[in-house]
Coordinates of C-alpha atoms in Angstrom, one line a residue:
Chain I
M1 CA 97.5 105.5 98.0
I2 CA 99.7 106.2 94.9
R3 CA 97.8 109.4 94.1
I4 CA 98.3 110.7 97.7
A5 CA 102.0 109.6 97.7
L6 CA 102.7 111.6 94.5
L7 CA 100.8 114.6 95.9
V8 CA 102.7 114.6 99.1
A9 CA 106.0 114.1 97.4
A10 CA 105.4 116.9 95.0
K11 CA 104.4 119.2 97.9
D12 CA 107.5 118.3 100.0
L13 CA 109.9 118.8 97.0
R14 CA 108.2 122.1 96.1
I15 CA 108.7 123.3 99.7
E16 CA 112.3 122.1 99.6
R17 CA 113.0 123.9 96.3
R18 CA 111.4 127.1 97.7
S19 CA 113.2 127.1 101.0
R20 CA 116.6 126.0 99.5
V21 CA 117.6 124.2 102.7
L22 CA 119.0 121.3 100.6
L23 CA 121.1 123.7 98.4
W24 CA 122.4 126.1 101.0
Q25 CA 122.6 124.0 104.2
V26 CA 122.5 120.2 103.6
L27 CA 124.9 120.0 100.6
P28 CA 127.5 122.3 102.1
F29 CA 127.3 120.3 105.3
G30 CA 127.8 117.0 103.4
V31 CA 130.7 118.4 101.4
M32 CA 132.4 119.8 104.5
G33 CA 131.9 116.4 106.2
L34 CA 133.6 114.6 103.3
V35 CA 136.5 117.1 103.1
L36 CA 137.0 117.0 106.9
S37 CA 137.0 113.2 106.7
G38 CA 139.8 113.4 104.1
L39 CA 141.7 115.8 106.3
A40 CA 141.3 113.6 109.3
L41 CA 142.8 110.7 107.4
G42 CA 145.7 112.7 106.4
P43 CA 147.3 113.0 102.9
T44 CA 148.8 109.6 103.0
H45 CA 145.7 107.6 103.8
A46 CA 143.2 109.8 101.9
G47 CA 145.1 108.9 98.8
H48 CA 144.2 105.3 99.3
S49 CA 140.5 104.8 98.7
S50 CA 139.9 101.9 101.1
A51 CA 138.1 104.2 103.6
G52 CA 136.2 106.0 100.9
P53 CA 133.0 103.9 100.9
G54 CA 132.7 103.9 104.7
L55 CA 133.2 107.6 105.0
F56 CA 130.8 108.3 102.1
Y57 CA 128.0 106.4 103.9
L58 CA 128.9 107.8 107.3
V59 CA 128.5 111.4 105.9
M60 CA 125.3 110.3 104.1
L61 CA 123.9 109.0 107.5
L62 CA 124.5 112.4 109.1
V63 CA 122.9 114.1 106.1
T64 CA 119.9 111.7 106.3
L65 CA 119.4 112.7 110.0
L66 CA 119.3 116.4 109.0
M67 CA 116.9 115.7 106.1
I68 CA 114.5 113.6 108.3
N69 CA 114.3 116.4 110.8
R70 CA 113.6 118.8 107.9
S71 CA 111.0 116.5 106.4
Q72 CA 109.1 116.2 109.7
A73 CA 109.4 119.9 110.4
I74 CA 107.4 120.7 107.3
E75 CA 104.4 119.1 109.1
G76 CA 105.6 120.4 112.5
S77 CA 103.2 123.0 113.8
R78 CA 100.2 121.7 115.7
G79 CA 97.9 123.9 113.5
T80 CA 99.2 122.4 110.3
R81 CA 99.0 118.9 111.6
A82 CA 95.4 119.4 112.7
S83 CA 94.4 121.0 109.4
V84 CA 96.1 118.3 107.3
A85 CA 94.6 115.6 109.6
T86 CA 91.1 116.9 108.6
L87 CA 91.9 116.2 105.0
G88 CA 91.8 112.5 105.9
L89 CA 94.9 111.6 103.8
D90 CA 95.7 107.9 103.5
P91 CA 98.6 107.5 106.0
A92 CA 100.2 104.9 103.7
G93 CA 100.2 107.4 100.9
V94 CA 101.6 110.1 103.2
F95 CA 104.4 107.7 104.2
L96 CA 105.3 106.8 100.6
G97 CA 105.2 110.4 99.5
K98 CA 107.4 111.7 102.3
A99 CA 109.8 108.8 101.7
L100 CA 109.9 109.4 98.0
A101 CA 110.7 113.1 98.5
L102 CA 113.4 112.3 101.0
A103 CA 114.8 109.7 98.6
V104 CA 115.0 112.2 95.8
E105 CA 116.8 114.7 98.1
L106 CA 119.2 112.0 99.3
W107 CA 119.9 110.9 95.6
I108 CA 120.8 114.5 94.7
T109 CA 123.1 114.8 97.8
G110 CA 124.5 111.3 97.2
A111 CA 125.4 112.3 93.6
V112 CA 127.3 115.4 94.8
L113 CA 129.1 113.5 97.6
L114 CA 130.1 110.6 95.2
A115 CA 131.7 113.2 93.0
G116 CA 133.4 114.5 96.1
A117 CA 134.6 111.1 97.1
V118 CA 136.3 110.7 93.7
L119 CA 137.9 114.1 94.1
V120 CA 138.7 114.2 97.8
L121 CA 139.0 110.6 98.8
H122 CA 140.3 109.4 95.4
T123 CA 137.9 106.5 95.0
A124 CA 138.2 105.0 91.6
L125 CA 135.8 106.5 89.1
V126 CA 134.8 103.2 87.3
G127 CA 134.3 101.4 90.6
T128 CA 132.2 104.4 91.9
L129 CA 130.0 104.3 88.8
Q130 CA 129.6 100.5 89.3
A131 CA 128.4 101.2 92.9
L132 CA 125.6 103.5 91.7
P133 CA 122.8 100.9 91.6
S134 CA 123.5 99.9 95.2
V135 CA 123.9 103.5 96.3
V136 CA 120.5 104.3 94.8
V137 CA 118.8 101.4 96.6
I138 CA 120.6 102.0 100.0
L139 CA 119.6 105.7 99.9
A140 CA 116.0 104.8 99.1
A141 CA 116.1 102.4 102.1
L142 CA 117.5 105.1 104.3
A143 CA 114.7 107.4 103.2
A144 CA 112.0 104.8 104.0
A145 CA 113.6 103.9 107.3
G146 CA 114.2 107.5 108.1
T147 CA 110.6 108.5 107.4
L148 CA 109.4 105.8 109.7
Y149 CA 111.9 106.7 112.5
G150 CA 111.0 110.4 112.0
A151 CA 107.3 109.5 112.8
L152 CA 108.4 107.3 115.7
S153 CA 110.5 110.0 117.3
G154 CA 107.5 112.4 117.4
G155 CA 107.2 113.7 113.9
G156 CA 108.9 117.0 114.6
Q157 CA 107.1 117.4 118.0
G158 CA 109.5 115.2 120.0
P159 CA 112.9 116.2 121.3
A160 CA 115.5 116.6 118.5
T161 CA 117.9 114.2 120.3
L162 CA 115.5 111.3 120.1
L163 CA 115.8 110.8 116.4
P164 CA 119.5 109.8 116.2
V165 CA 119.2 107.6 119.3
L166 CA 116.3 105.7 117.8
S167 CA 117.4 105.6 114.2
L168 CA 121.2 105.0 114.1
P169 CA 121.0 101.4 115.4
G170 CA 118.3 100.8 112.7
F171 CA 120.5 102.4 110.0
A172 CA 123.6 100.3 110.9
P173 CA 122.7 97.3 108.7
L174 CA 122.2 99.7 105.8
L175 CA 125.6 101.3 106.5
I176 CA 127.3 97.9 106.5
A177 CA 125.5 96.7 103.3
G178 CA 126.3 99.9 101.6
E179 CA 129.9 100.0 102.6
R180 CA 130.4 96.3 101.6
S181 CA 128.7 96.8 98.2
F182 CA 130.6 100.0 97.4
S183 CA 134.0 98.4 98.5
A184 CA 133.2 95.3 96.4
S185 CA 132.6 97.6 93.4
L186 CA 135.9 99.3 93.9
H187 CA 138.1 96.3 94.7
G188 CA 136.3 93.4 93.1
G189 CA 133.9 91.0 94.8
A190 CA 130.3 90.0 94.9
F191 CA 128.7 93.4 95.2
W192 CA 125.4 92.0 93.7
Q193 CA 124.6 90.0 96.9
W194 CA 124.9 93.1 99.0
W195 CA 122.7 94.9 96.4
V196 CA 120.0 92.2 96.8
I197 CA 120.2 92.5 100.6
S198 CA 119.8 96.2 100.3
L199 CA 116.7 95.7 98.1
V200 CA 115.2 93.3 100.7
A201 CA 115.8 95.9 103.4
L202 CA 114.1 98.6 101.2
V203 CA 111.1 96.4 100.6
A204 CA 110.9 95.6 104.4
Y205 CA 111.0 99.2 105.5
L206 CA 108.4 100.2 102.9
A207 CA 106.1 97.5 104.1
M208 CA 106.6 98.5 107.7
G209 CA 106.0 102.1 106.9
I210 CA 102.8 101.4 104.9
L211 CA 101.5 99.4 107.8
L212 CA 102.6 101.5 110.8
Y213 CA 102.8 105.1 109.7
G214 CA 99.1 105.8 110.5
V215 CA 99.4 104.3 114.0
L216 CA 102.6 106.3 114.7
E217 CA 101.0 109.6 113.4
D218 CA 97.9 109.1 115.6
S219 CA 100.0 108.3 118.7
Chain P
M1 CA 73.8 107.4 124.9
A2 CA 70.7 109.6 125.1
S3 CA 70.8 112.3 122.5
S4 CA 68.4 114.4 120.5
P5 CA 67.8 113.1 116.9
T6 CA 69.2 116.4 115.6
S7 CA 72.3 116.4 117.8
I8 CA 75.6 116.5 115.9
V9 CA 77.7 116.5 119.1
T10 CA 76.8 114.6 122.3
L11 CA 79.3 114.4 125.2
R12 CA 78.6 112.7 128.5
D13 CA 81.1 113.1 131.4
A14 CA 83.8 113.5 128.8
V15 CA 87.3 113.5 130.2
V16 CA 90.6 114.2 128.3
L17 CA 93.8 113.5 130.0
V18 CA 97.2 114.4 128.6
G19 CA 100.2 113.3 130.6
G20 CA 97.9 112.5 133.5
F21 CA 96.6 116.1 133.6
P22 CA 92.9 116.6 132.9
L23 CA 92.3 119.0 130.1
L24 CA 88.6 118.3 130.2
S25 CA 87.2 117.0 133.5
G26 CA 83.7 115.6 132.7
V27 CA 82.0 117.7 130.0
N28 CA 78.3 117.2 129.3
L29 CA 77.2 118.8 126.0
D30 CA 74.7 118.6 123.2
L31 CA 75.0 120.6 120.0
E32 CA 72.2 120.7 117.5
A33 CA 72.9 120.6 113.8
G34 CA 72.9 124.0 112.0
T35 CA 73.6 126.1 115.1
L36 CA 76.3 128.4 116.2
S37 CA 77.9 128.0 119.7
V38 CA 80.6 130.0 121.3
V39 CA 82.9 128.5 124.0
T40 CA 84.3 131.2 126.3
G41 CA 86.6 130.9 129.3
A42 CA 89.9 132.0 130.7
N43 CA 93.3 130.7 129.3
G44 CA 93.6 127.0 130.2
A45 CA 89.9 126.5 130.8
G46 CA 89.8 123.8 128.2
K47 CA 88.3 125.6 125.1
T48 CA 90.9 124.3 122.6
S49 CA 90.8 120.8 124.1
L50 CA 87.0 120.7 123.8
L51 CA 87.3 121.6 120.1
R52 CA 90.1 119.1 119.5
L53 CA 88.0 116.4 121.2
V54 CA 85.0 117.2 119.0
G55 CA 87.2 117.1 115.9
G56 CA 88.7 113.7 116.7
L57 CA 92.1 115.3 117.1
V58 CA 92.6 114.1 120.7
S59 CA 91.4 110.9 122.3
L60 CA 88.6 110.6 124.8
S61 CA 90.1 109.2 128.1
S62 CA 86.8 108.4 129.8
G63 CA 83.1 109.1 129.5
T64 CA 81.2 108.9 126.2
G65 CA 80.9 111.0 123.1
E66 CA 79.4 110.9 119.6
V67 CA 80.1 113.4 116.9
S68 CA 78.4 113.3 113.5
G69 CA 77.3 109.8 114.3
I70 CA 80.8 108.6 115.1
D71 CA 81.6 107.2 118.6
L72 CA 84.6 109.0 120.0
A73 CA 85.8 106.0 122.0
T74 CA 85.3 103.2 119.5
G75 CA 84.6 104.9 116.1
D76 CA 86.9 105.8 113.2
L77 CA 88.4 109.1 114.2
R78 CA 90.1 109.4 110.8
E79 CA 86.6 109.5 109.2
L80 CA 85.4 112.0 111.8
R81 CA 88.3 114.3 111.0
R82 CA 87.3 114.2 107.3
R83 CA 83.9 115.6 108.3
V84 CA 85.2 118.7 110.3
G85 CA 86.8 121.9 109.3
W86 CA 89.5 123.1 111.7
L87 CA 90.9 126.6 112.1
G88 CA 93.6 126.6 114.7
H89 CA 95.2 129.7 116.2
E90 CA 98.7 128.4 115.4
G91 CA 98.4 128.6 111.6
S92 CA 96.9 125.9 109.5
F93 CA 99.0 125.4 106.3
Y94 CA 102.4 125.1 104.8
D95 CA 104.4 128.3 105.3
D96 CA 106.6 127.9 102.2
L97 CA 103.8 127.4 99.8
S98 CA 101.8 130.3 98.4
A99 CA 98.1 130.8 99.5
K100 CA 96.9 129.3 96.2
E101 CA 99.4 126.4 96.3
N102 CA 98.1 125.5 99.8
L103 CA 94.5 125.4 98.5
V104 CA 95.6 123.4 95.4
F105 CA 97.1 120.8 97.7
A106 CA 93.9 120.6 99.8
A107 CA 91.7 120.5 96.7
K108 CA 93.8 117.7 95.1
A109 CA 93.9 115.8 98.4
L110 CA 90.1 115.9 98.5
S111 CA 89.7 115.2 94.8
R112 CA 87.9 118.5 94.4
P113 CA 88.3 120.6 91.2
T114 CA 91.0 123.2 91.5
S115 CA 88.7 125.6 89.5
E116 CA 86.9 126.4 92.8
I117 CA 90.0 127.9 94.3
D118 CA 89.8 131.3 92.7
G119 CA 86.3 131.8 93.8
V120 CA 87.2 130.8 97.4
L121 CA 90.2 133.2 97.4
Y122 CA 87.9 136.0 96.2
R123 CA 85.3 135.2 98.9
V124 CA 87.9 135.6 101.7
G125 CA 89.5 138.6 100.0
L126 CA 92.8 137.1 99.2
T127 CA 92.8 137.3 95.4
S128 CA 95.6 139.8 95.4
R129 CA 97.7 137.7 97.7
A130 CA 97.2 134.4 95.9
S131 CA 100.8 133.9 94.9
M132 CA 102.3 135.2 98.2
A133 CA 104.0 132.6 100.4
A134 CA 101.8 131.9 103.5
K135 CA 104.6 132.9 105.8
H136 CA 104.6 136.4 104.3
L137 CA 100.9 136.9 104.9
S138 CA 99.8 139.1 107.9
A139 CA 98.2 137.3 110.8
G140 CA 94.7 138.4 109.7
Q141 CA 95.4 137.2 106.1
R142 CA 96.5 133.9 107.5
R143 CA 93.2 133.6 109.3
R144 CA 91.4 134.3 106.0
L145 CA 93.5 131.6 104.3
G146 CA 92.6 129.2 107.0
L147 CA 88.9 130.0 106.4
A148 CA 89.5 129.5 102.6
W149 CA 90.9 126.1 103.3
I150 CA 87.7 125.2 105.2
L151 CA 85.4 126.7 102.6
L152 CA 87.0 124.6 100.0
R153 CA 86.3 121.5 102.1
R154 CA 82.6 122.4 102.8
P155 CA 82.5 120.4 106.1
T156 CA 79.3 120.0 108.1
L157 CA 81.0 120.9 111.4
W158 CA 83.3 123.9 111.7
L159 CA 85.6 124.1 114.6
L160 CA 87.2 127.6 114.9
D161 CA 89.8 128.1 117.7
E162 CA 90.2 131.7 118.7
P163 CA 89.3 133.0 115.2
Y164 CA 89.2 136.6 116.3
A165 CA 92.9 136.7 117.4
S166 CA 94.8 139.2 115.3
L167 CA 91.8 140.3 113.3
D168 CA 91.1 144.0 112.8
D169 CA 87.5 145.5 112.8
E170 CA 87.1 144.8 109.1
G171 CA 88.3 141.2 109.6
R172 CA 85.9 140.6 112.5
T173 CA 83.0 142.0 110.5
F174 CA 83.9 139.7 107.6
F175 CA 84.2 136.8 109.9
D176 CA 80.8 137.4 111.5
Q177 CA 79.2 137.6 108.1
L178 CA 80.9 134.4 106.9
V179 CA 79.9 132.5 110.0
G180 CA 76.3 133.7 109.6
D181 CA 76.2 132.5 106.0
V182 CA 77.7 129.1 107.0
V183 CA 75.1 128.5 109.8
R184 CA 72.3 129.6 107.4
S185 CA 73.5 127.0 104.9
G186 CA 73.0 124.3 107.6
A187 CA 76.5 123.7 108.9
T188 CA 77.2 123.6 112.6
V189 CA 79.8 126.0 114.0
L190 CA 81.6 125.8 117.3
V191 CA 83.9 128.8 118.1
S192 CA 86.2 129.3 121.0
A193 CA 86.7 132.9 121.9
H194 CA 87.6 135.1 124.8
D195 CA 84.8 137.6 124.0
P196 CA 81.2 137.1 122.8
L197 CA 80.7 137.5 119.0
R198 CA 80.1 141.2 118.1
S199 CA 77.3 140.8 115.6
S200 CA 74.0 141.1 117.3
N201 CA 72.0 139.1 114.7
L202 CA 74.0 135.8 115.0
H203 CA 72.4 134.9 118.4
P204 CA 74.9 132.2 119.4
R205 CA 74.6 129.8 122.3
T206 CA 77.3 130.7 124.7
L207 CA 79.1 128.0 126.8
T208 CA 81.4 129.0 129.6
L209 CA 84.3 126.7 130.5
A210 CA 86.3 126.7 133.7
G211 CA 88.7 124.0 134.9
G212 CA 87.8 121.7 132.1
L213 CA 84.0 121.8 132.9
V214 CA 81.0 123.6 131.3
V215 CA 80.0 126.0 134.1
G216 CA 77.7 128.2 132.1
D217 CA 75.2 127.7 129.2
E218 CA 73.2 130.6 127.8
G219 CA 71.1 131.1 124.7

């Protein structure tokens, strides 16, 4: 399972590096989302960082939707799916590999957008750095949940509108935990308890993916 | 299920429904191991569906079937897929990876030595295109890459869906020679095609499909 996971993750990341979708499409989209959020708040409120954590995670959710679609599209054509199916890859390994590749891409995007939050939304640098452990876990949980919802919504074969409808309610607890944890890091508070909740969510989504991904792929 | 001891494929009243529509309407078929069979018929006759059923890529809705000793209704279809080689007419690999990277992925997934890849690329005439992204290959070269993917896997059952599409005369001759070699080595080959094979020394069995039924069987 781990061997297949590393193989699939390396393949997905190589394709991403080759296609440069992350660099030229996803990152600009995320940065624009963050800047527009700052503009929507206006100069008075953007200067106060209380909305920063929520806006950061809201933009990350939109970026996650884009990346899930991209991740599923890699396997999208019927011919590719059929050929890969005949390799007999362990579905749990495929799930872990796709989730790992997606997590790496989200971590890169998250790092850029955190820097953007400091610059555009004026979140405190020290508090933002303190929030890093929870951001890493939340984005990994988003990647695991997103990979699962991507398969559930048809794995690139279903209608594009199905993914947000299915996944956003599932992402809501992660958004809340992330925002609470980030805010606690900035303004003081028990951010560790939110970090632990995020970790439990990550483990739960990984377990569900390992168990269900093969069934979803076959259906 | 009554079948010959040397049958690798046995179908009895096999029906495949997708969305309530019958793609196969009650196919009866026996294929002997180490033979070449060609499925012909008009568009929508059920050629691709028959190949997908035999490859475990689509579920049997009713009737019975056994491929390579695996029951299509109750057996492990994932194991069946591992035993077949599939060449689809939609493209069979990752477009952003090079020809060689695609084969490296397949070899590693199958725990095969990557040292075999150069030989396989040479056999299909793609040595000079090894580092070219699959999406930049011509349609005929993509067919050859699909064949290389199967050659690397050495399956006992080859399922080739419209392999002649987009092939020039040289490509067709190469393909006929390769299929001849594969059958002589003991593998079973099932090909869907609009036209009979050109090579006169292959002597394939020709099955004609219409409306999801086998309506002709010659050779």
